[in-house]
mmCIF file of C-alpha atoms and ligand atoms in Angstrom:
data_model
loop_
_atom_site.group_PDB
_atom_site.id
_atom_site.type_symbol
_atom_site.label_atom_id
_atom_site.label_comp_id
_atom_site.label_asym_id
_atom_site.label_seq_id
_atom_site.Cartn_x
_atom_site.Cartn_y
_atom_site.Cartn_z
ATOM 1 C CA MET A 1155 118.488 137.195 19.360
ATOM 2 C CA LYS A 1156 121.996 138.159 20.240
ATOM 3 C CA GLU A 1157 120.862 141.513 21.606
ATOM 4 C CA LYS A 1158 118.097 139.855 23.508
ATOM 5 C CA LEU A 1159 120.540 137.465 25.155
ATOM 6 C CA GLU A 1160 122.869 140.332 26.025
ATOM 7 C CA LEU A 1161 119.948 142.216 27.540
ATOM 8 C CA ILE A 1162 119.029 139.153 29.593
ATOM 9 C CA LEU A 1163 122.638 138.900 30.798
ATOM 10 C CA LYS A 1164 122.689 142.583 31.687
ATOM 11 C CA ASN A 1165 119.323 142.610 33.492
ATOM 12 C CA ALA A 1166 119.993 139.352 35.299
ATOM 13 C CA THR A 1167 123.431 140.548 36.428
ATOM 14 C CA THR A 1168 121.880 143.738 37.824
ATOM 15 C CA GLU A 1169 119.183 141.802 39.636
ATOM 16 C CA ILE A 1170 121.711 139.318 41.027
ATOM 17 C CA ASN A 1171 123.840 142.171 42.345
ATOM 18 C CA ASN A 1172 120.817 143.839 43.887
ATOM 19 C CA ALA A 1173 119.584 140.711 45.656
ATOM 20 C CA GLN A 1174 119.466 141.446 49.382
ATOM 21 C CA SER A 1175 118.712 137.959 50.619
ATOM 22 C CA LEU A 1176 118.874 134.315 49.624
ATOM 23 C CA GLU A 1177 115.172 134.528 48.980
ATOM 24 C CA ASP A 1178 115.649 137.464 46.514
ATOM 25 C CA LEU A 1179 118.356 135.433 44.797
ATOM 26 C CA ASP A 1180 116.079 132.407 44.470
ATOM 27 C CA ASN A 1181 113.509 134.598 42.738
ATOM 28 C CA VAL A 1182 116.109 135.914 40.287
ATOM 29 C CA LYS A 1183 117.175 132.350 39.536
ATOM 30 C CA LEU A 1184 113.577 131.334 38.949
ATOM 31 C CA LYS A 1185 112.993 134.286 36.658
ATOM 32 C CA PHE A 1186 116.004 133.749 34.384
ATOM 33 C CA LEU A 1187 117.161 130.148 34.645
ATOM 34 C CA SER A 1188 114.103 127.988 35.371
ATOM 35 C CA ARG A 1189 112.432 125.918 32.674
ATOM 36 C CA LYS A 1190 109.863 128.629 32.180
ATOM 37 C CA GLY A 1191 112.508 131.372 32.425
ATOM 38 C CA GLU A 1192 113.441 133.791 29.660
ATOM 39 C CA LEU A 1193 116.669 132.025 28.726
ATOM 40 C CA ASN A 1194 115.029 128.669 28.332
ATOM 41 C CA THR A 1195 112.354 130.136 26.076
ATOM 42 C CA ILE A 1196 115.109 131.280 23.691
ATOM 43 C CA LYS A 1197 116.754 127.842 23.844
ATOM 44 C CA LYS A 1198 113.438 126.175 23.100
ATOM 45 C CA ASN A 1199 112.947 128.402 20.022
ATOM 46 C CA LEU A 1200 116.427 127.601 18.591
ATOM 47 C CA LYS A 1201 114.827 124.933 16.430
ATOM 48 C CA ASP A 1202 113.177 127.629 14.320
ATOM 49 C CA LEU A 1203 116.536 129.186 13.379
ATOM 50 C CA SER A 1204 118.887 128.415 10.513
ATOM 51 C CA ASP A 1205 121.716 125.971 11.254
ATOM 52 C CA LYS A 1206 124.289 128.731 11.318
ATOM 53 C CA ASP A 1207 122.261 130.989 13.633
ATOM 54 C CA LYS A 1208 121.395 127.994 15.739
ATOM 55 C CA ARG A 1209 125.068 127.369 16.461
ATOM 56 C CA VAL A 1210 125.930 131.010 17.190
ATOM 57 C CA VAL A 1211 122.840 131.776 19.286
ATOM 58 C CA GLY A 1212 122.947 128.356 20.989
ATOM 59 C CA ALA A 1213 126.551 128.842 22.024
ATOM 60 C CA LEU A 1214 125.809 132.344 23.274
ATOM 61 C CA ALA A 1215 122.733 131.168 25.171
ATOM 62 C CA ASN A 1216 124.826 128.482 26.917
ATOM 63 C CA LYS A 1217 127.510 131.012 27.692
ATOM 64 C CA VAL A 1218 124.971 133.375 29.215
ATOM 65 C CA SER A 1219 123.401 130.661 31.325
ATOM 66 C CA ASN A 1220 126.806 129.425 32.519
ATOM 67 C CA GLU A 1221 127.808 132.939 33.375
ATOM 68 C CA LEU A 1222 124.571 133.523 35.283
ATOM 69 C CA GLU A 1223 124.933 130.219 37.140
ATOM 70 C CA GLU A 1224 128.404 131.295 38.177
ATOM 71 C CA LEU A 1225 127.269 134.764 39.271
ATOM 72 C CA ILE A 1226 124.363 133.286 41.238
ATOM 73 C CA SER A 1227 126.607 130.762 42.946
ATOM 74 C CA GLN A 1228 129.046 133.512 43.982
ATOM 75 C CA LYS A 1229 126.243 135.743 45.209
ATOM 76 C CA ASN A 1230 124.716 132.783 47.020
ATOM 77 C CA ASN A 1231 127.960 132.217 48.981
ATOM 78 C CA GLU A 1232 128.179 135.887 49.792
ATOM 79 C CA LEU A 1233 124.589 136.157 50.997
ATOM 80 C CA TYR A 1234 124.820 132.895 52.952
ATOM 81 C CA LYS A 1235 127.864 134.155 54.829
ATOM 82 C CA SER A 1236 126.367 137.529 55.612
ATOM 83 C CA GLU A 1237 123.062 135.993 56.753
ATOM 84 C CA LEU A 1238 124.932 133.546 58.977
ATOM 85 C CA ASN A 1239 126.977 136.384 60.461
ATOM 86 C CA LYS A 1240 123.847 138.374 61.133
ATOM 87 C CA LYS A 1241 122.275 135.365 62.886
ATOM 88 C CA LEU A 1242 125.396 134.702 64.948
ATOM 89 C CA GLU A 1243 125.555 138.343 65.908
ATOM 90 C CA ALA A 1244 121.921 138.319 67.021
ATOM 91 C CA GLU A 1245 122.310 135.128 69.032
ATOM 92 C CA LYS A 1246 125.606 136.067 70.587
ATOM 93 C CA ILE A 1247 125.954 134.945 74.216
ATOM 94 C CA ASP A 1248 127.985 137.080 76.565
ATOM 95 C CA ILE A 1249 129.501 134.491 78.857
ATOM 96 C CA THR A 1250 130.854 137.207 81.148
ATOM 97 C CA LEU A 1251 127.322 138.351 82.157
ATOM 98 C CA PRO A 1252 126.336 137.341 85.708
ATOM 99 C CA SER A 1253 123.948 134.369 85.735
ATOM 100 C CA ASP A 1254 120.379 134.361 87.117
ATOM 101 C CA PHE A 1255 120.397 134.583 90.917
ATOM 102 C CA ARG A 1256 119.385 131.254 92.435
ATOM 103 C CA PRO A 1257 119.126 131.524 96.216
ATOM 104 C CA GLN A 1258 120.369 128.431 97.970
ATOM 105 C CA GLY A 1259 118.127 126.668 100.477
ATOM 106 C CA LYS A 1260 119.159 126.124 104.074
ATOM 107 C CA VAL A 1261 118.333 123.763 106.883
ATOM 108 C CA HIS A 1262 115.415 125.258 108.844
ATOM 109 C CA PRO A 1263 116.421 126.514 112.337
ATOM 110 C CA LEU A 1264 113.991 124.058 113.970
ATOM 111 C CA THR A 1265 115.534 121.147 112.062
ATOM 112 C CA GLN A 1266 118.976 122.460 113.047
ATOM 113 C CA THR A 1267 117.893 122.549 116.696
ATOM 114 C CA ILE A 1268 116.430 119.025 116.504
ATOM 115 C CA ASN A 1269 119.637 117.747 114.855
ATOM 116 C CA GLU A 1270 121.745 119.376 117.536
ATOM 117 C CA ILE A 1271 119.676 117.897 120.377
ATOM 118 C CA VAL A 1272 119.625 114.439 118.762
ATOM 119 C CA GLU A 1273 123.398 114.645 118.461
ATOM 120 C CA ILE A 1274 123.760 115.423 122.175
ATOM 121 C CA PHE A 1275 121.636 112.407 123.137
ATOM 122 C CA HIS A 1276 123.472 110.193 120.653
ATOM 123 C CA GLY A 1277 126.576 111.052 122.630
ATOM 124 C CA MET A 1278 124.897 109.657 125.754
ATOM 125 C CA GLY A 1279 123.961 106.367 124.105
ATOM 126 C CA PHE A 1280 120.377 107.183 123.046
ATOM 127 C CA SER A 1281 119.022 106.171 119.661
ATOM 128 C CA VAL A 1282 116.148 107.740 117.709
ATOM 129 C CA MET A 1283 112.903 105.779 117.847
ATOM 130 C CA PRO A 1284 111.598 104.358 114.557
ATOM 131 C CA ASN A 1285 109.155 106.792 112.884
ATOM 132 C CA GLU A 1286 106.296 104.299 112.952
ATOM 133 C CA TYR A 1287 106.154 104.524 116.753
ATOM 134 C CA SER A 1288 105.537 108.223 116.493
ATOM 135 C CA PRO A 1289 102.519 109.008 114.249
ATOM 136 C CA GLU A 1290 101.099 112.542 114.240
ATOM 137 C CA VAL A 1291 97.560 111.236 113.805
ATOM 138 C CA GLU A 1292 97.073 109.253 116.967
ATOM 139 C CA THR A 1293 94.361 107.576 119.011
ATOM 140 C CA GLU A 1294 93.108 109.035 122.260
ATOM 141 C CA TYR A 1295 93.932 105.615 123.685
ATOM 142 C CA ILE A 1296 97.684 105.988 123.079
ATOM 143 C CA ASN A 1297 97.897 109.767 123.534
ATOM 144 C CA PHE A 1298 95.970 109.768 126.848
ATOM 145 C CA ASP A 1299 94.542 106.481 128.220
ATOM 146 C CA MET A 1300 97.750 104.438 128.144
ATOM 147 C CA LEU A 1301 99.642 107.401 129.622
ATOM 148 C CA ASN A 1302 97.465 107.304 132.730
ATOM 149 C CA PHE A 1303 95.368 110.382 131.944
ATOM 150 C CA SER A 1304 92.033 110.083 133.750
ATOM 151 C CA PRO A 1305 88.954 109.917 131.460
ATOM 152 C CA ASN A 1306 88.003 113.479 132.324
ATOM 153 C CA HIS A 1307 91.473 115.029 132.334
ATOM 154 C CA PRO A 1308 91.213 118.646 131.103
ATOM 155 C CA ALA A 1309 93.939 118.124 128.442
ATOM 156 C CA ARG A 1310 91.501 115.922 126.506
ATOM 157 C CA ASP A 1311 89.078 118.803 126.291
ATOM 158 C CA MET A 1312 88.100 119.916 122.807
ATOM 159 C CA GLN A 1313 89.771 123.227 123.609
ATOM 160 C CA ASP A 1314 93.175 121.619 123.951
ATOM 161 C CA THR A 1315 93.139 118.715 121.524
ATOM 162 C CA PHE A 1316 92.248 118.578 117.833
ATOM 163 C CA TYR A 1317 89.745 115.782 117.247
ATOM 164 C CA THR A 1318 89.361 114.404 113.718
ATOM 165 C CA LYS A 1319 86.102 113.532 112.017
ATOM 166 C CA THR A 1320 87.657 110.427 110.444
ATOM 167 C CA ALA A 1321 86.875 108.104 113.315
ATOM 168 C CA PRO A 1322 85.849 108.533 116.946
ATOM 169 C CA ASN A 1323 88.786 109.049 119.299
ATOM 170 C CA VAL A 1324 91.284 109.763 116.520
ATOM 171 C CA ILE A 1325 93.181 112.969 117.252
ATOM 172 C CA LEU A 1326 96.161 115.010 116.153
ATOM 173 C CA ARG A 1327 98.551 114.128 118.945
ATOM 174 C CA SER A 1328 98.933 116.793 121.606
ATOM 175 C CA GLN A 1329 102.307 115.480 122.834
ATOM 176 C CA THR A 1330 105.057 113.093 121.698
ATOM 177 C CA SER A 1331 104.639 111.043 124.903
ATOM 178 C CA GLY A 1332 102.470 108.463 123.077
ATOM 179 C CA ALA A 1333 105.654 107.355 121.313
ATOM 180 C CA GLN A 1334 106.818 105.987 124.696
ATOM 181 C CA ILE A 1335 103.836 103.623 124.724
ATOM 182 C CA ARG A 1336 104.383 102.389 121.167
ATOM 183 C CA GLN A 1337 108.073 101.877 121.922
ATOM 184 C CA MET A 1338 107.397 99.844 125.069
ATOM 185 C CA LEU A 1339 104.643 97.794 123.389
ATOM 186 C CA ASN A 1340 107.088 96.865 120.627
ATOM 187 C CA LYS A 1341 110.350 96.386 122.451
ATOM 188 C CA LYS A 1342 111.318 95.024 125.848
ATOM 189 C CA PRO A 1343 113.884 96.823 128.062
ATOM 190 C CA PRO A 1344 116.643 97.910 128.068
ATOM 191 C CA ILE A 1345 115.256 101.003 126.304
ATOM 192 C CA ARG A 1346 117.134 104.247 125.761
ATOM 193 C CA VAL A 1347 115.481 106.317 123.049
ATOM 194 C CA ILE A 1348 114.406 109.785 121.980
ATOM 195 C CA SER A 1349 111.696 110.728 119.518
ATOM 196 C CA PRO A 1350 111.439 114.171 117.888
ATOM 197 C CA GLY A 1351 108.200 115.152 116.191
ATOM 198 C CA ARG A 1352 105.326 117.517 115.584
ATOM 199 C CA VAL A 1353 102.454 118.022 117.977
ATOM 200 C CA TYR A 1354 99.216 119.988 117.727
ATOM 201 C CA ARG A 1355 97.180 121.949 120.209
ATOM 202 C CA CYS A 1356 93.998 123.879 119.763
ATOM 203 C CA GLU A 1357 95.255 127.222 121.063
ATOM 204 C CA ALA A 1358 94.973 130.863 120.138
ATOM 205 C CA VAL A 1359 98.140 131.697 118.186
ATOM 206 C CA SER A 1360 100.333 134.343 119.818
ATOM 207 C CA ALA A 1361 104.007 135.330 120.094
ATOM 208 C CA ARG A 1362 104.440 132.516 122.648
ATOM 209 C CA LYS A 1363 102.057 129.841 121.356
ATOM 210 C CA ASN A 1364 101.416 128.186 118.033
ATOM 211 C CA ASN A 1365 98.927 125.403 117.408
ATOM 212 C CA LEU A 1366 101.628 123.328 115.745
ATOM 213 C CA PHE A 1367 105.011 122.890 117.400
ATOM 214 C CA HIS A 1368 107.713 120.308 117.995
ATOM 215 C CA GLN A 1369 108.716 118.200 120.950
ATOM 216 C CA ILE A 1370 111.466 115.733 121.698
ATOM 217 C CA GLU A 1371 110.445 112.837 123.885
ATOM 218 C CA GLY A 1372 112.957 110.727 125.802
ATOM 219 C CA LEU A 1373 112.557 107.353 127.491
ATOM 220 C CA VAL A 1374 114.900 105.104 129.472
ATOM 221 C CA VAL A 1375 113.725 101.796 130.960
ATOM 222 C CA ASP A 1376 116.123 99.329 132.490
ATOM 223 C CA LYS A 1377 117.020 97.616 135.749
ATOM 224 C CA ASP A 1378 117.987 99.931 138.619
ATOM 225 C CA ILE A 1379 117.073 103.214 136.939
ATOM 226 C CA THR A 1380 116.720 105.967 139.544
ATOM 227 C CA PHE A 1381 115.965 109.676 139.737
ATOM 228 C CA SER A 1382 119.737 110.325 139.910
ATOM 229 C CA ASP A 1383 120.075 108.857 136.398
ATOM 230 C CA LEU A 1384 117.404 111.258 135.197
ATOM 231 C CA LYS A 1385 119.156 114.206 136.848
ATOM 232 C CA GLY A 1386 122.534 113.187 135.456
ATOM 233 C CA VAL A 1387 121.289 112.847 131.869
ATOM 234 C CA LEU A 1388 119.251 116.067 131.867
ATOM 235 C CA ASN A 1389 121.927 118.154 133.583
ATOM 236 C CA GLU A 1390 124.408 116.936 131.022
ATOM 237 C CA PHE A 1391 122.008 117.803 128.187
ATOM 238 C CA VAL A 1392 121.388 121.345 129.483
ATOM 239 C CA ARG A 1393 125.114 121.853 130.098
ATOM 240 C CA ILE A 1394 125.986 120.934 126.503
ATOM 241 C CA TYR A 1395 123.044 122.714 124.872
ATOM 242 C CA PHE A 1396 123.203 126.024 126.790
ATOM 243 C CA GLY A 1397 126.874 125.990 127.805
ATOM 244 C CA SER A 1398 128.439 124.945 131.083
ATOM 245 C CA ALA A 1399 128.029 128.369 132.710
ATOM 246 C CA ARG A 1400 124.252 127.825 133.221
ATOM 247 C CA ALA A 1401 122.954 126.277 136.406
ATOM 248 C CA THR A 1402 119.872 124.033 136.381
ATOM 249 C CA ARG A 1403 117.205 123.416 138.973
ATOM 250 C CA PHE A 1404 114.668 120.612 139.331
ATOM 251 C CA ARG A 1405 111.240 121.667 140.578
ATOM 252 C CA ALA A 1406 108.595 119.214 141.758
ATOM 253 C CA SER A 1407 105.706 119.073 139.320
ATOM 254 C CA TYR A 1408 102.896 116.815 138.106
ATOM 255 C CA PHE A 1409 102.327 114.760 134.945
ATOM 256 C CA PRO A 1410 99.874 111.829 134.854
ATOM 257 C CA PHE A 1411 102.474 109.462 133.361
ATOM 258 C CA THR A 1412 105.378 110.123 135.760
ATOM 259 C CA GLU A 1413 105.770 109.841 139.523
ATOM 260 C CA PRO A 1414 107.599 111.708 140.910
ATOM 261 C CA SER A 1415 107.541 114.445 138.256
ATOM 262 C CA ALA A 1416 109.763 117.449 137.819
ATOM 263 C CA GLU A 1417 110.190 120.497 135.690
ATOM 264 C CA VAL A 1418 113.724 121.487 134.813
ATOM 265 C CA ASP A 1419 114.694 125.142 134.771
ATOM 266 C CA VAL A 1420 117.846 126.729 133.423
ATOM 267 C CA GLN A 1421 119.274 130.052 134.577
ATOM 268 C CA CYS A 1422 117.841 132.907 132.508
ATOM 269 C CA ILE A 1423 119.853 133.458 129.342
ATOM 270 C CA MET A 1424 119.122 137.160 128.985
ATOM 271 C CA CYS A 1425 118.525 138.110 132.566
ATOM 272 C CA SER A 1426 118.404 141.797 133.237
ATOM 273 C CA GLY A 1427 117.419 141.364 136.882
ATOM 274 C CA LYS A 1428 114.122 142.264 138.512
ATOM 275 C CA GLY A 1429 112.311 143.577 135.469
ATOM 276 C CA CYS A 1430 113.595 140.870 133.062
ATOM 277 C CA ARG A 1431 110.963 140.226 130.392
ATOM 278 C CA THR A 1432 112.322 136.770 129.516
ATOM 279 C CA CYS A 1433 112.041 135.205 132.983
ATOM 280 C CA SER A 1434 109.671 137.725 134.605
ATOM 281 C CA GLY A 1435 112.410 138.499 137.073
ATOM 282 C CA SER A 1436 112.576 134.978 138.569
ATOM 283 C CA GLY A 1437 116.047 134.315 137.111
ATOM 284 C CA TRP A 1438 114.915 130.873 135.852
ATOM 285 C CA LEU A 1439 113.430 129.528 132.619
ATOM 286 C CA GLU A 1440 111.495 126.290 132.383
ATOM 287 C CA VAL A 1441 112.956 124.129 129.619
ATOM 288 C CA LEU A 1442 111.538 120.636 130.016
ATOM 289 C CA GLY A 1443 109.280 118.237 131.889
ATOM 290 C CA ALA A 1444 110.437 114.881 133.242
ATOM 291 C CA GLY A 1445 109.896 112.187 135.817
ATOM 292 C CA MET A 1446 110.085 108.505 136.728
ATOM 293 C CA VAL A 1447 107.764 106.483 134.500
ATOM 294 C CA HIS A 1448 104.532 105.859 136.460
ATOM 295 C CA VAL A 1449 104.002 102.216 137.495
ATOM 296 C CA ASN A 1450 100.537 102.349 135.889
ATOM 297 C CA VAL A 1451 102.162 103.155 132.545
ATOM 298 C CA LEU A 1452 104.656 100.300 132.872
ATOM 299 C CA LYS A 1453 101.786 97.963 133.787
ATOM 300 C CA ASN A 1454 99.716 99.182 130.804
ATOM 301 C CA VAL A 1455 102.454 98.006 128.449
ATOM 302 C CA GLY A 1456 103.172 94.782 130.357
ATOM 303 C CA ILE A 1457 106.579 95.625 131.803
ATOM 304 C CA ASP A 1458 107.408 93.940 135.109
ATOM 305 C CA THR A 1459 107.604 96.757 137.659
ATOM 306 C CA GLU A 1460 109.472 94.595 140.165
ATOM 307 C CA THR A 1461 112.424 94.258 137.796
ATOM 308 C CA TYR A 1462 112.311 97.457 135.772
ATOM 309 C CA SER A 1463 111.997 101.179 136.306
ATOM 310 C CA GLY A 1464 112.473 104.097 133.992
ATOM 311 C CA PHE A 1465 112.480 107.829 133.452
ATOM 312 C CA ALA A 1466 110.999 109.978 130.728
ATOM 313 C CA PHE A 1467 111.321 113.566 129.616
ATOM 314 C CA GLY A 1468 109.813 115.900 127.059
ATOM 315 C CA MET A 1469 111.006 119.232 125.726
ATOM 316 C CA GLY A 1470 109.652 121.880 123.371
ATOM 317 C CA VAL A 1471 111.964 122.446 120.415
ATOM 318 C CA GLU A 1472 110.706 125.957 119.616
ATOM 319 C CA ARG A 1473 111.148 127.010 123.238
ATOM 320 C CA LEU A 1474 114.709 125.676 123.366
ATOM 321 C CA ALA A 1475 115.588 127.411 120.088
ATOM 322 C CA MET A 1476 113.938 130.688 121.180
ATOM 323 C CA LEU A 1477 115.893 130.720 124.440
ATOM 324 C CA LYS A 1478 119.207 129.907 122.833
ATOM 325 C CA TYR A 1479 118.931 132.378 119.941
ATOM 326 C CA ALA A 1480 116.917 135.094 121.728
ATOM 327 C CA ILE A 1481 113.904 134.807 119.409
ATOM 328 C CA ASN A 1482 110.888 136.619 120.786
ATOM 329 C CA ASP A 1483 108.061 135.305 118.577
ATOM 330 C CA ILE A 1484 107.331 131.628 117.889
ATOM 331 C CA ARG A 1485 105.472 132.520 114.681
ATOM 332 C CA LEU A 1486 108.776 133.484 113.053
ATOM 333 C CA PHE A 1487 109.547 129.770 112.686
ATOM 334 C CA PHE A 1488 106.490 129.209 110.545
ATOM 335 C CA ASN A 1489 106.261 132.324 108.364
ATOM 336 C CA ASN A 1490 109.052 131.308 105.962
ATOM 337 C CA ASP A 1491 110.484 134.811 105.893
ATOM 338 C CA THR A 1492 113.965 134.364 104.448
ATOM 339 C CA ARG A 1493 115.249 137.462 106.295
ATOM 340 C CA PHE A 1494 114.683 135.462 109.489
ATOM 341 C CA LEU A 1495 115.691 132.031 108.182
ATOM 342 C CA ASN A 1496 118.949 133.272 106.637
ATOM 343 C CA GLN A 1497 120.274 134.219 110.058
ATOM 344 C CA PHE A 1498 120.773 130.579 110.994
HETATM 345 N N1 DAH B 2982 104.191 115.538 127.428
HETATM 346 C C1 DAH B 2982 104.493 116.659 128.278
HETATM 347 C C2 DAH B 2982 103.913 117.919 127.669
HETATM 348 O O1 DAH B 2982 103.563 117.922 126.538
HETATM 349 C C3 DAH B 2982 105.993 116.812 128.439
HETATM 350 C C4 DAH B 2982 106.578 115.712 129.270
HETATM 351 C C5 DAH B 2982 106.659 115.837 130.656
HETATM 352 C C6 DAH B 2982 107.025 114.548 128.685
HETATM 353 C C7 DAH B 2982 107.191 114.844 131.432
HETATM 354 C C8 DAH B 2982 107.579 113.532 129.467
HETATM 355 C C9 DAH B 2982 107.642 113.708 130.854
HETATM 356 O O2 DAH B 2982 108.009 112.388 128.951
HETATM 357 O O3 DAH B 2982 108.170 112.704 131.582
HETATM 358 O O4 DAH B 2982 103.797 118.889 128.375
#
């Protein structure tokens, strides 16, 4: 018995020392110290021994199991530490490594241009019209009829205007001018507002034309408003937006909703003389349309034309941005190419 116990101690010690992992160690423990283990079998058979042997072998068996418990506990600590170290080593985070690159978004150049223009008009006492006066899905009635377009005006043609299938006479607005009507139907003069927004036209897309673009509409209605007020406001706008060195010129023009009407030109930004590609050699660039609000329009919205008069204007945001930043293709605004967008 004694030899057997010593052999158990020797074998168990070797196996404990050889254990490579906590799992190995658990198996050793199971083999030698569990209820069905070798040591316990000896303890269970003690009852068959003489009293004297019982005492000697019993004491030895206890000593062996205590010793093994101790060895296992030591080995357990050792293995636990080394496994933890291995895990920590594997999961080590190098806080000096550069982080993932997260590009930061920017305000789109068209939004920047709109903000800049709105700011200029704020400075002249204009406020921005409420959004609900300026829907992108509009009726033909507001977009054309109320603005004094004749029933067969070519701008209504399917080739210019996107018609929806939702309901008859519902279109994607072709201009922001309808916002003037909604403003005047909802609020009596004095009125001094602008309204930026998207418009749609059924056109072949090219470097100069896109079928979605942006306009800013302006409207002033009050007592004693004259063409000089219009000239003063628009000259001031062009002076601030393009810089005071640029001259402007007002050219007579035609719009159904203004009378008289004008187009405003600014001196060519990139003029290289006769062969200039930007202004075709004329020295002038058209930047906006304007005029005195037509009496028919004022009558349509129930404003007394004896007491009130007004002026209106409309400008293309893409065109203004292209001229200021020398951009030669309108499609660049809509392609979301960050090499372009990051320049602003
Ligand atoms: N709606 C016109 C267009 O899309 C621009 C315009 C011209 C607006 C004259 C106006 C205006 O308010 O008075 O071409």
